[in-house]
Amino acid sequence: MPFGLKLRRTRRYNVLSKNCFVTRIRLLDSNVIECTLSVESTGQECLEAVAQRLELRETHYFGLWFLSKSQQARWVELEKPLKKQLDKFANEPLLFFGVMFYVPSVSRLQQEVTRYQYYLQVKKDVLDGRLRSSLEQGIRLAGLAVQADFGDYNQFESHDFLREYVLFPMDWTQDEAVLEELTQKVAQEHRTHRIITEMTYTSVFSSWESS
């Protein structure tokens, strides 16, 4: 840490002084970042700090949420001081960044980084079971996700690595034989895609919108 600055650790926060605190934010790619804020900083200021790290301009589609003391997801009220909300309602001072408002068509999203964050949110919601899909649609979405995350099919001598990659909601993969069959279908779906660009992320949304 620069200048040999040391943080005092309290029960809930890393505290730089009585006027500042450090909070953690889990991003949609599961990485966790830290933000140093004033105790008077609003949720919006924290969101803008996250957006700056991501080089994201279209912040109006996104928000921050936390787990309440009853383990329920609760959105941060962006116009109010963040620390007061965490002290009063949060189980711990860990925030989650995510999509708050969905658009009817991905064509409304101007930045590639915005489309990428939407892609991560949709992927997470499908895998967590919050967005339901048919088997056929799930295979197509998984094939597009592999293309987006790993690139073209012909780069790989084998698709064995897919066995270590989470492709489907947990309730689809209880049977090993079924999981193997689905994984092979995803590999075949991946074969049909070429050239990873932002269009791959758009394809994920297009597939979801057409369902």
PDB file of C-alpha atoms in Angstrom:
ATOM      1  CA  MET A   1       0.000   0.000   0.000  1.00  0.00           C
ATOM      2  CA  PRO A   2       1.463   3.430  -0.952  1.00  0.00           C
ATOM      3  CA  PHE A   3       3.213   5.527   1.688  1.00  0.00           C
ATOM      4  CA  GLY A   4       3.026   2.701   4.190  1.00  0.00           C
ATOM      5  CA  LEU A   5      -0.626   3.493   4.914  1.00  0.00           C
ATOM      6  CA  LYS A   6      -2.252   0.900   7.166  1.00  0.00           C
ATOM      7  CA  LEU A   7      -5.921   0.127   7.441  1.00  0.00           C
ATOM      8  CA  ARG A   8      -7.664  -0.260  10.753  1.00  0.00           C
ATOM      9  CA  ARG A   9      -9.958  -3.267  10.604  1.00  0.00           C
ATOM     10  CA  THR A  10     -13.277  -2.971  12.389  1.00  0.00           C
ATOM     11  CA  ARG A  11     -15.897  -5.670  12.730  1.00  0.00           C
ATOM     12  CA  ARG A  12     -17.489  -4.680   9.415  1.00  0.00           C
ATOM     13  CA  TYR A  13     -15.127  -2.496   7.420  1.00  0.00           C
ATOM     14  CA  ASN A  14     -11.574  -1.639   6.587  1.00  0.00           C
ATOM     15  CA  VAL A  15     -11.442   1.947   7.825  1.00  0.00           C
ATOM     16  CA  LEU A  16      -8.956   4.568   6.619  1.00  0.00           C
ATOM     17  CA  SER A  17     -10.293   7.189   9.027  1.00  0.00           C
ATOM     18  CA  LYS A  18     -13.551   7.984  10.734  1.00  0.00           C
ATOM     19  CA  ASN A  19     -14.610   9.762   7.527  1.00  0.00           C
ATOM     20  CA  CYS A  20     -13.758   7.010   5.019  1.00  0.00           C
ATOM     21  CA  PHE A  21     -14.326   3.296   4.568  1.00  0.00           C
ATOM     22  CA  VAL A  22     -13.403   0.602   2.070  1.00  0.00           C
ATOM     23  CA  THR A  23     -16.112  -1.655   0.672  1.00  0.00           C
ATOM     24  CA  ARG A  24     -15.872  -4.664  -1.630  1.00  0.00           C
ATOM     25  CA  ILE A  25     -17.873  -5.150  -4.825  1.00  0.00           C
ATOM     26  CA  ARG A  26     -18.257  -8.483  -6.611  1.00  0.00           C
ATOM     27  CA  LEU A  27     -18.429  -8.011 -10.379  1.00  0.00           C
ATOM     28  CA  LEU A  28     -20.348 -10.147 -12.852  1.00  0.00           C
ATOM     29  CA  ASP A  29     -17.172 -12.014 -13.809  1.00  0.00           C
ATOM     30  CA  SER A  30     -16.819 -12.967 -10.082  1.00  0.00           C
ATOM     31  CA  ASN A  31     -13.791 -10.734  -9.512  1.00  0.00           C
ATOM     32  CA  VAL A  32     -13.926  -8.597  -6.377  1.00  0.00           C
ATOM     33  CA  ILE A  33     -12.724  -5.007  -6.306  1.00  0.00           C
ATOM     34  CA  GLU A  34     -12.430  -2.522  -3.452  1.00  0.00           C
ATOM     35  CA  CYS A  35     -13.581   1.085  -3.392  1.00  0.00           C
ATOM     36  CA  THR A  36     -12.581   3.749  -0.871  1.00  0.00           C
ATOM     37  CA  LEU A  37     -15.509   6.024  -0.112  1.00  0.00           C
ATOM     38  CA  SER A  38     -16.517   8.791   2.231  1.00  0.00           C
ATOM     39  CA  VAL A  39     -19.032   7.797   4.890  1.00  0.00           C
ATOM     40  CA  GLU A  40     -21.343  10.287   3.163  1.00  0.00           C
ATOM     41  CA  SER A  41     -20.846   8.830  -0.328  1.00  0.00           C
ATOM     42  CA  THR A  42     -24.035   7.779  -2.058  1.00  0.00           C
ATOM     43  CA  GLY A  43     -24.705   4.508  -3.791  1.00  0.00           C
ATOM     44  CA  GLN A  44     -24.463   6.390  -7.091  1.00  0.00           C
ATOM     45  CA  GLU A  45     -20.911   7.482  -6.295  1.00  0.00           C
ATOM     46  CA  CYS A  46     -19.956   3.873  -5.616  1.00  0.00           C
ATOM     47  CA  LEU A  47     -21.627   2.743  -8.839  1.00  0.00           C
ATOM     48  CA  GLU A  48     -19.737   5.396 -10.805  1.00  0.00           C
ATOM     49  CA  ALA A  49     -16.460   4.254  -9.236  1.00  0.00           C
ATOM     50  CA  VAL A  50     -17.185   0.697 -10.393  1.00  0.00           C
ATOM     51  CA  ALA A  51     -18.180   1.919 -13.858  1.00  0.00           C
ATOM     52  CA  GLN A  52     -14.922   3.839 -14.137  1.00  0.00           C
ATOM     53  CA  ARG A  53     -12.968   0.643 -13.446  1.00  0.00           C
ATOM     54  CA  LEU A  54     -14.954  -1.142 -16.149  1.00  0.00           C
ATOM     55  CA  GLU A  55     -14.794   1.819 -18.594  1.00  0.00           C
ATOM     56  CA  LEU A  56     -18.584   1.676 -18.642  1.00  0.00           C
ATOM     57  CA  ARG A  57     -20.561   4.781 -19.591  1.00  0.00           C
ATOM     58  CA  GLU A  58     -24.100   3.403 -19.763  1.00  0.00           C
ATOM     59  CA  THR A  59     -24.446   3.199 -15.996  1.00  0.00           C
ATOM     60  CA  HIS A  60     -28.214   3.807 -15.995  1.00  0.00           C
ATOM     61  CA  TYR A  61     -28.854   0.127 -16.765  1.00  0.00           C
ATOM     62  CA  PHE A  62     -26.916  -1.111 -13.744  1.00  0.00           C
ATOM     63  CA  GLY A  63     -27.116  -1.081  -9.980  1.00  0.00           C
ATOM     64  CA  LEU A  64     -25.615  -2.451  -6.794  1.00  0.00           C
ATOM     65  CA  TRP A  65     -27.230  -4.888  -4.408  1.00  0.00           C
ATOM     66  CA  PHE A  66     -26.393  -6.683  -1.182  1.00  0.00           C
ATOM     67  CA  LEU A  67     -27.697  -9.522   0.953  1.00  0.00           C
ATOM     68  CA  SER A  68     -29.877  -8.333   3.785  1.00  0.00           C
ATOM     69  CA  LYS A  69     -29.681  -9.692   7.312  1.00  0.00           C
ATOM     70  CA  SER A  70     -32.458 -12.105   6.314  1.00  0.00           C
ATOM     71  CA  GLN A  71     -30.382 -13.224   3.281  1.00  0.00           C
ATOM     72  CA  GLN A  72     -32.630 -11.483   0.765  1.00  0.00           C
ATOM     73  CA  ALA A  73     -31.236  -9.506  -2.172  1.00  0.00           C
ATOM     74  CA  ARG A  74     -31.788  -5.784  -1.702  1.00  0.00           C
ATOM     75  CA  TRP A  75     -30.929  -3.086  -4.230  1.00  0.00           C
ATOM     76  CA  VAL A  76     -28.910  -0.109  -3.020  1.00  0.00           C
ATOM     77  CA  GLU A  77     -30.871   3.157  -3.108  1.00  0.00           C
ATOM     78  CA  LEU A  78     -28.424   5.065  -5.266  1.00  0.00           C
ATOM     79  CA  GLU A  79     -29.375   8.554  -4.135  1.00  0.00           C
ATOM     80  CA  LYS A  80     -28.836   7.759  -0.421  1.00  0.00           C
ATOM     81  CA  PRO A  81     -25.608   7.387   1.606  1.00  0.00           C
ATOM     82  CA  LEU A  82     -24.265   3.895   1.036  1.00  0.00           C
ATOM     83  CA  LYS A  83     -22.683   3.204   4.417  1.00  0.00           C
ATOM     84  CA  LYS A  84     -25.899   3.968   6.301  1.00  0.00           C
ATOM     85  CA  GLN A  85     -27.758   1.434   4.135  1.00  0.00           C
ATOM     86  CA  LEU A  86     -25.106  -1.235   4.707  1.00  0.00           C
ATOM     87  CA  ASP A  87     -24.998  -0.587   8.454  1.00  0.00           C
ATOM     88  CA  LYS A  88     -28.769  -0.772   8.777  1.00  0.00           C
ATOM     89  CA  PHE A  89     -29.733  -3.542   6.349  1.00  0.00           C
ATOM     90  CA  ALA A  90     -26.744  -5.580   5.116  1.00  0.00           C
ATOM     91  CA  ASN A  91     -25.580  -8.921   6.425  1.00  0.00           C
ATOM     92  CA  GLU A  92     -22.011  -7.881   5.513  1.00  0.00           C
ATOM     93  CA  PRO A  93     -20.511  -4.954   3.587  1.00  0.00           C
ATOM     94  CA  LEU A  94     -20.173  -6.869   0.317  1.00  0.00           C
ATOM     95  CA  LEU A  95     -21.883  -5.378  -2.716  1.00  0.00           C
ATOM     96  CA  PHE A  96     -22.793  -7.046  -5.989  1.00  0.00           C
ATOM     97  CA  PHE A  97     -22.758  -5.224  -9.334  1.00  0.00           C
ATOM     98  CA  GLY A  98     -25.449  -6.236 -11.785  1.00  0.00           C
ATOM     99  CA  VAL A  99     -28.016  -5.354 -14.419  1.00  0.00           C
ATOM    100  CA  MET A 100     -30.935  -3.506 -12.852  1.00  0.00           C
ATOM    101  CA  PHE A 101     -32.912  -2.617 -15.969  1.00  0.00           C
ATOM    102  CA  TYR A 102     -33.208  -4.871 -19.018  1.00  0.00           C
ATOM    103  CA  VAL A 103     -33.733  -3.502 -22.508  1.00  0.00           C
ATOM    104  CA  PRO A 104     -36.270  -4.963 -24.966  1.00  0.00           C
ATOM    105  CA  SER A 105     -33.549  -5.228 -27.624  1.00  0.00           C
ATOM    106  CA  VAL A 106     -29.769  -5.455 -27.347  1.00  0.00           C
ATOM    107  CA  SER A 107     -29.507  -2.994 -30.235  1.00  0.00           C
ATOM    108  CA  ARG A 108     -30.230  -0.227 -27.713  1.00  0.00           C
ATOM    109  CA  LEU A 109     -26.933  -0.862 -25.943  1.00  0.00           C
ATOM    110  CA  GLN A 110     -24.276   1.430 -27.391  1.00  0.00           C
ATOM    111  CA  GLN A 111     -21.055   0.180 -25.792  1.00  0.00           C
ATOM    112  CA  GLU A 112     -19.449  -3.193 -26.348  1.00  0.00           C
ATOM    113  CA  VAL A 113     -18.581  -3.289 -22.646  1.00  0.00           C
ATOM    114  CA  THR A 114     -22.279  -2.783 -21.825  1.00  0.00           C
ATOM    115  CA  ARG A 115     -23.230  -5.720 -24.041  1.00  0.00           C
ATOM    116  CA  TYR A 116     -20.508  -7.797 -22.406  1.00  0.00           C
ATOM    117  CA  GLN A 117     -21.834  -7.029 -18.915  1.00  0.00           C
ATOM    118  CA  TYR A 118     -25.351  -7.934 -20.067  1.00  0.00           C
ATOM    119  CA  TYR A 119     -23.960 -11.179 -21.463  1.00  0.00           C
ATOM    120  CA  LEU A 120     -22.337 -12.014 -18.128  1.00  0.00           C
ATOM    121  CA  GLN A 121     -25.603 -11.256 -16.304  1.00  0.00           C
ATOM    122  CA  VAL A 122     -27.727 -13.409 -18.628  1.00  0.00           C
ATOM    123  CA  LYS A 123     -25.198 -16.236 -18.449  1.00  0.00           C
ATOM    124  CA  LYS A 124     -25.171 -16.076 -14.651  1.00  0.00           C
ATOM    125  CA  ASP A 125     -28.967 -15.955 -14.417  1.00  0.00           C
ATOM    126  CA  VAL A 126     -29.325 -18.983 -16.706  1.00  0.00           C
ATOM    127  CA  LEU A 127     -26.740 -21.025 -14.772  1.00  0.00           C
ATOM    128  CA  ASP A 128     -28.272 -20.022 -11.432  1.00  0.00           C
ATOM    129  CA  GLY A 129     -31.734 -21.033 -12.649  1.00  0.00           C
ATOM    130  CA  ARG A 130     -33.269 -17.563 -12.442  1.00  0.00           C
ATOM    131  CA  LEU A 131     -33.867 -17.559 -16.208  1.00  0.00           C
ATOM    132  CA  ARG A 132     -35.397 -20.779 -17.446  1.00  0.00           C
ATOM    133  CA  SER A 133     -34.732 -22.171 -20.909  1.00  0.00           C
ATOM    134  CA  SER A 134     -35.651 -25.198 -22.951  1.00  0.00           C
ATOM    135  CA  LEU A 135     -33.047 -27.916 -23.479  1.00  0.00           C
ATOM    136  CA  GLU A 136     -32.554 -26.892 -27.102  1.00  0.00           C
ATOM    137  CA  GLN A 137     -32.177 -23.234 -26.200  1.00  0.00           C
ATOM    138  CA  GLY A 138     -29.817 -24.077 -23.337  1.00  0.00           C
ATOM    139  CA  ILE A 139     -27.508 -25.962 -25.716  1.00  0.00           C
ATOM    140  CA  ARG A 140     -27.496 -23.046 -28.170  1.00  0.00           C
ATOM    141  CA  LEU A 141     -26.789 -20.527 -25.408  1.00  0.00           C
ATOM    142  CA  ALA A 142     -24.010 -22.706 -24.020  1.00  0.00           C
ATOM    143  CA  GLY A 143     -22.429 -23.008 -27.485  1.00  0.00           C
ATOM    144  CA  LEU A 144     -22.483 -19.239 -27.887  1.00  0.00           C
ATOM    145  CA  ALA A 145     -21.038 -18.784 -24.401  1.00  0.00           C
ATOM    146  CA  VAL A 146     -18.135 -21.125 -25.232  1.00  0.00           C
ATOM    147  CA  GLN A 147     -17.525 -19.149 -28.439  1.00  0.00           C
ATOM    148  CA  ALA A 148     -17.595 -15.852 -26.529  1.00  0.00           C
ATOM    149  CA  ASP A 149     -15.291 -17.086 -23.754  1.00  0.00           C
ATOM    150  CA  PHE A 150     -12.842 -19.290 -25.665  1.00  0.00           C
ATOM    151  CA  GLY A 151     -12.974 -18.379 -29.352  1.00  0.00           C
ATOM    152  CA  ASP A 152     -13.247 -20.574 -32.451  1.00  0.00           C
ATOM    153  CA  TYR A 153     -13.724 -24.327 -32.332  1.00  0.00           C
ATOM    154  CA  ASN A 154     -10.738 -25.075 -34.559  1.00  0.00           C
ATOM    155  CA  GLN A 155      -8.299 -23.653 -31.996  1.00  0.00           C
ATOM    156  CA  PHE A 156      -8.682 -26.785 -29.878  1.00  0.00           C
ATOM    157  CA  GLU A 157      -7.466 -30.313 -30.532  1.00  0.00           C
ATOM    158  CA  SER A 158     -10.040 -31.592 -28.067  1.00  0.00           C
ATOM    159  CA  HIS A 159     -13.126 -30.286 -26.331  1.00  0.00           C
ATOM    160  CA  ASP A 160     -12.387 -32.216 -23.162  1.00  0.00           C
ATOM    161  CA  PHE A 161     -11.938 -28.897 -21.353  1.00  0.00           C
ATOM    162  CA  LEU A 162     -15.715 -28.389 -21.594  1.00  0.00           C
ATOM    163  CA  ARG A 163     -16.148 -31.039 -18.908  1.00  0.00           C
ATOM    164  CA  GLU A 164     -14.611 -28.581 -16.437  1.00  0.00           C
ATOM    165  CA  TYR A 165     -16.641 -25.624 -17.695  1.00  0.00           C
ATOM    166  CA  VAL A 166     -20.071 -24.908 -16.196  1.00  0.00           C
ATOM    167  CA  LEU A 167     -22.434 -25.035 -19.147  1.00  0.00           C
ATOM    168  CA  PHE A 168     -25.860 -25.731 -17.664  1.00  0.00           C
ATOM    169  CA  PRO A 169     -28.021 -25.085 -14.599  1.00  0.00           C
ATOM    170  CA  MET A 170     -27.238 -27.449 -11.737  1.00  0.00           C
ATOM    171  CA  ASP A 171     -30.565 -29.282 -11.992  1.00  0.00           C
ATOM    172  CA  TRP A 172     -29.704 -30.347 -15.566  1.00  0.00           C
ATOM    173  CA  THR A 173     -26.478 -32.089 -14.674  1.00  0.00           C
ATOM    174  CA  GLN A 174     -27.242 -34.545 -11.898  1.00  0.00           C
ATOM    175  CA  ASP A 175     -26.782 -37.555 -14.190  1.00  0.00           C
ATOM    176  CA  GLU A 176     -23.224 -38.027 -15.550  1.00  0.00           C
ATOM    177  CA  ALA A 177     -24.406 -39.727 -18.742  1.00  0.00           C
ATOM    178  CA  VAL A 178     -26.860 -36.910 -19.481  1.00  0.00           C
ATOM    179  CA  LEU A 179     -24.170 -34.312 -18.760  1.00  0.00           C
ATOM    180  CA  GLU A 180     -21.760 -36.013 -21.166  1.00  0.00           C
ATOM    181  CA  GLU A 181     -24.400 -36.117 -23.901  1.00  0.00           C
ATOM    182  CA  LEU A 182     -25.264 -32.443 -23.429  1.00  0.00           C
ATOM    183  CA  THR A 183     -21.582 -31.468 -23.424  1.00  0.00           C
ATOM    184  CA  GLN A 184     -21.042 -33.204 -26.754  1.00  0.00           C
ATOM    185  CA  LYS A 185     -24.027 -31.345 -28.198  1.00  0.00           C
ATOM    186  CA  VAL A 186     -22.530 -28.056 -27.008  1.00  0.00           C
ATOM    187  CA  ALA A 187     -19.237 -28.945 -28.718  1.00  0.00           C
ATOM    188  CA  GLN A 188     -21.154 -29.528 -31.956  1.00  0.00           C
ATOM    189  CA  GLU A 189     -22.981 -26.230 -31.493  1.00  0.00           C
ATOM    190  CA  HIS A 190     -19.651 -24.488 -30.908  1.00  0.00           C
ATOM    191  CA  ARG A 191     -18.353 -25.907 -34.196  1.00  0.00           C
ATOM    192  CA  THR A 192     -20.958 -23.882 -36.100  1.00  0.00           C
ATOM    193  CA  HIS A 193     -19.683 -20.518 -34.788  1.00  0.00           C
ATOM    194  CA  ARG A 194     -16.785 -18.517 -36.143  1.00  0.00           C
ATOM    195  CA  ILE A 195     -14.869 -15.363 -35.157  1.00  0.00           C
ATOM    196  CA  ILE A 196     -15.389 -14.069 -31.650  1.00  0.00           C
ATOM    197  CA  THR A 197     -16.560 -10.452 -31.733  1.00  0.00           C
ATOM    198  CA  GLU A 198     -19.123  -8.396 -29.911  1.00  0.00           C
ATOM    199  CA  MET A 199     -21.626 -10.024 -32.312  1.00  0.00           C
ATOM    200  CA  THR A 200     -21.275 -13.207 -30.245  1.00  0.00           C
ATOM    201  CA  TYR A 201     -22.669 -11.402 -27.200  1.00  0.00           C
ATOM    202  CA  THR A 202     -25.457  -9.989 -29.361  1.00  0.00           C
ATOM    203  CA  SER A 203     -26.260 -13.519 -30.536  1.00  0.00           C
ATOM    204  CA  VAL A 204     -26.793 -14.655 -26.942  1.00  0.00           C
ATOM    205  CA  PHE A 205     -29.425 -11.961 -26.430  1.00  0.00           C
ATOM    206  CA  SER A 206     -31.007 -12.604 -29.826  1.00  0.00           C
ATOM    207  CA  SER A 207     -31.366 -16.283 -28.946  1.00  0.00           C
ATOM    208  CA  TRP A 208     -32.956 -15.391 -25.623  1.00  0.00           C
ATOM    209  CA  GLU A 209     -35.303 -12.757 -27.099  1.00  0.00           C
ATOM    210  CA  SER A 210     -36.553 -15.162 -29.770  1.00  0.00           C
ATOM    211  CA  SER A 211     -37.588 -17.796 -27.215  1.00  0.00           C
TER     212      SER A 211
END
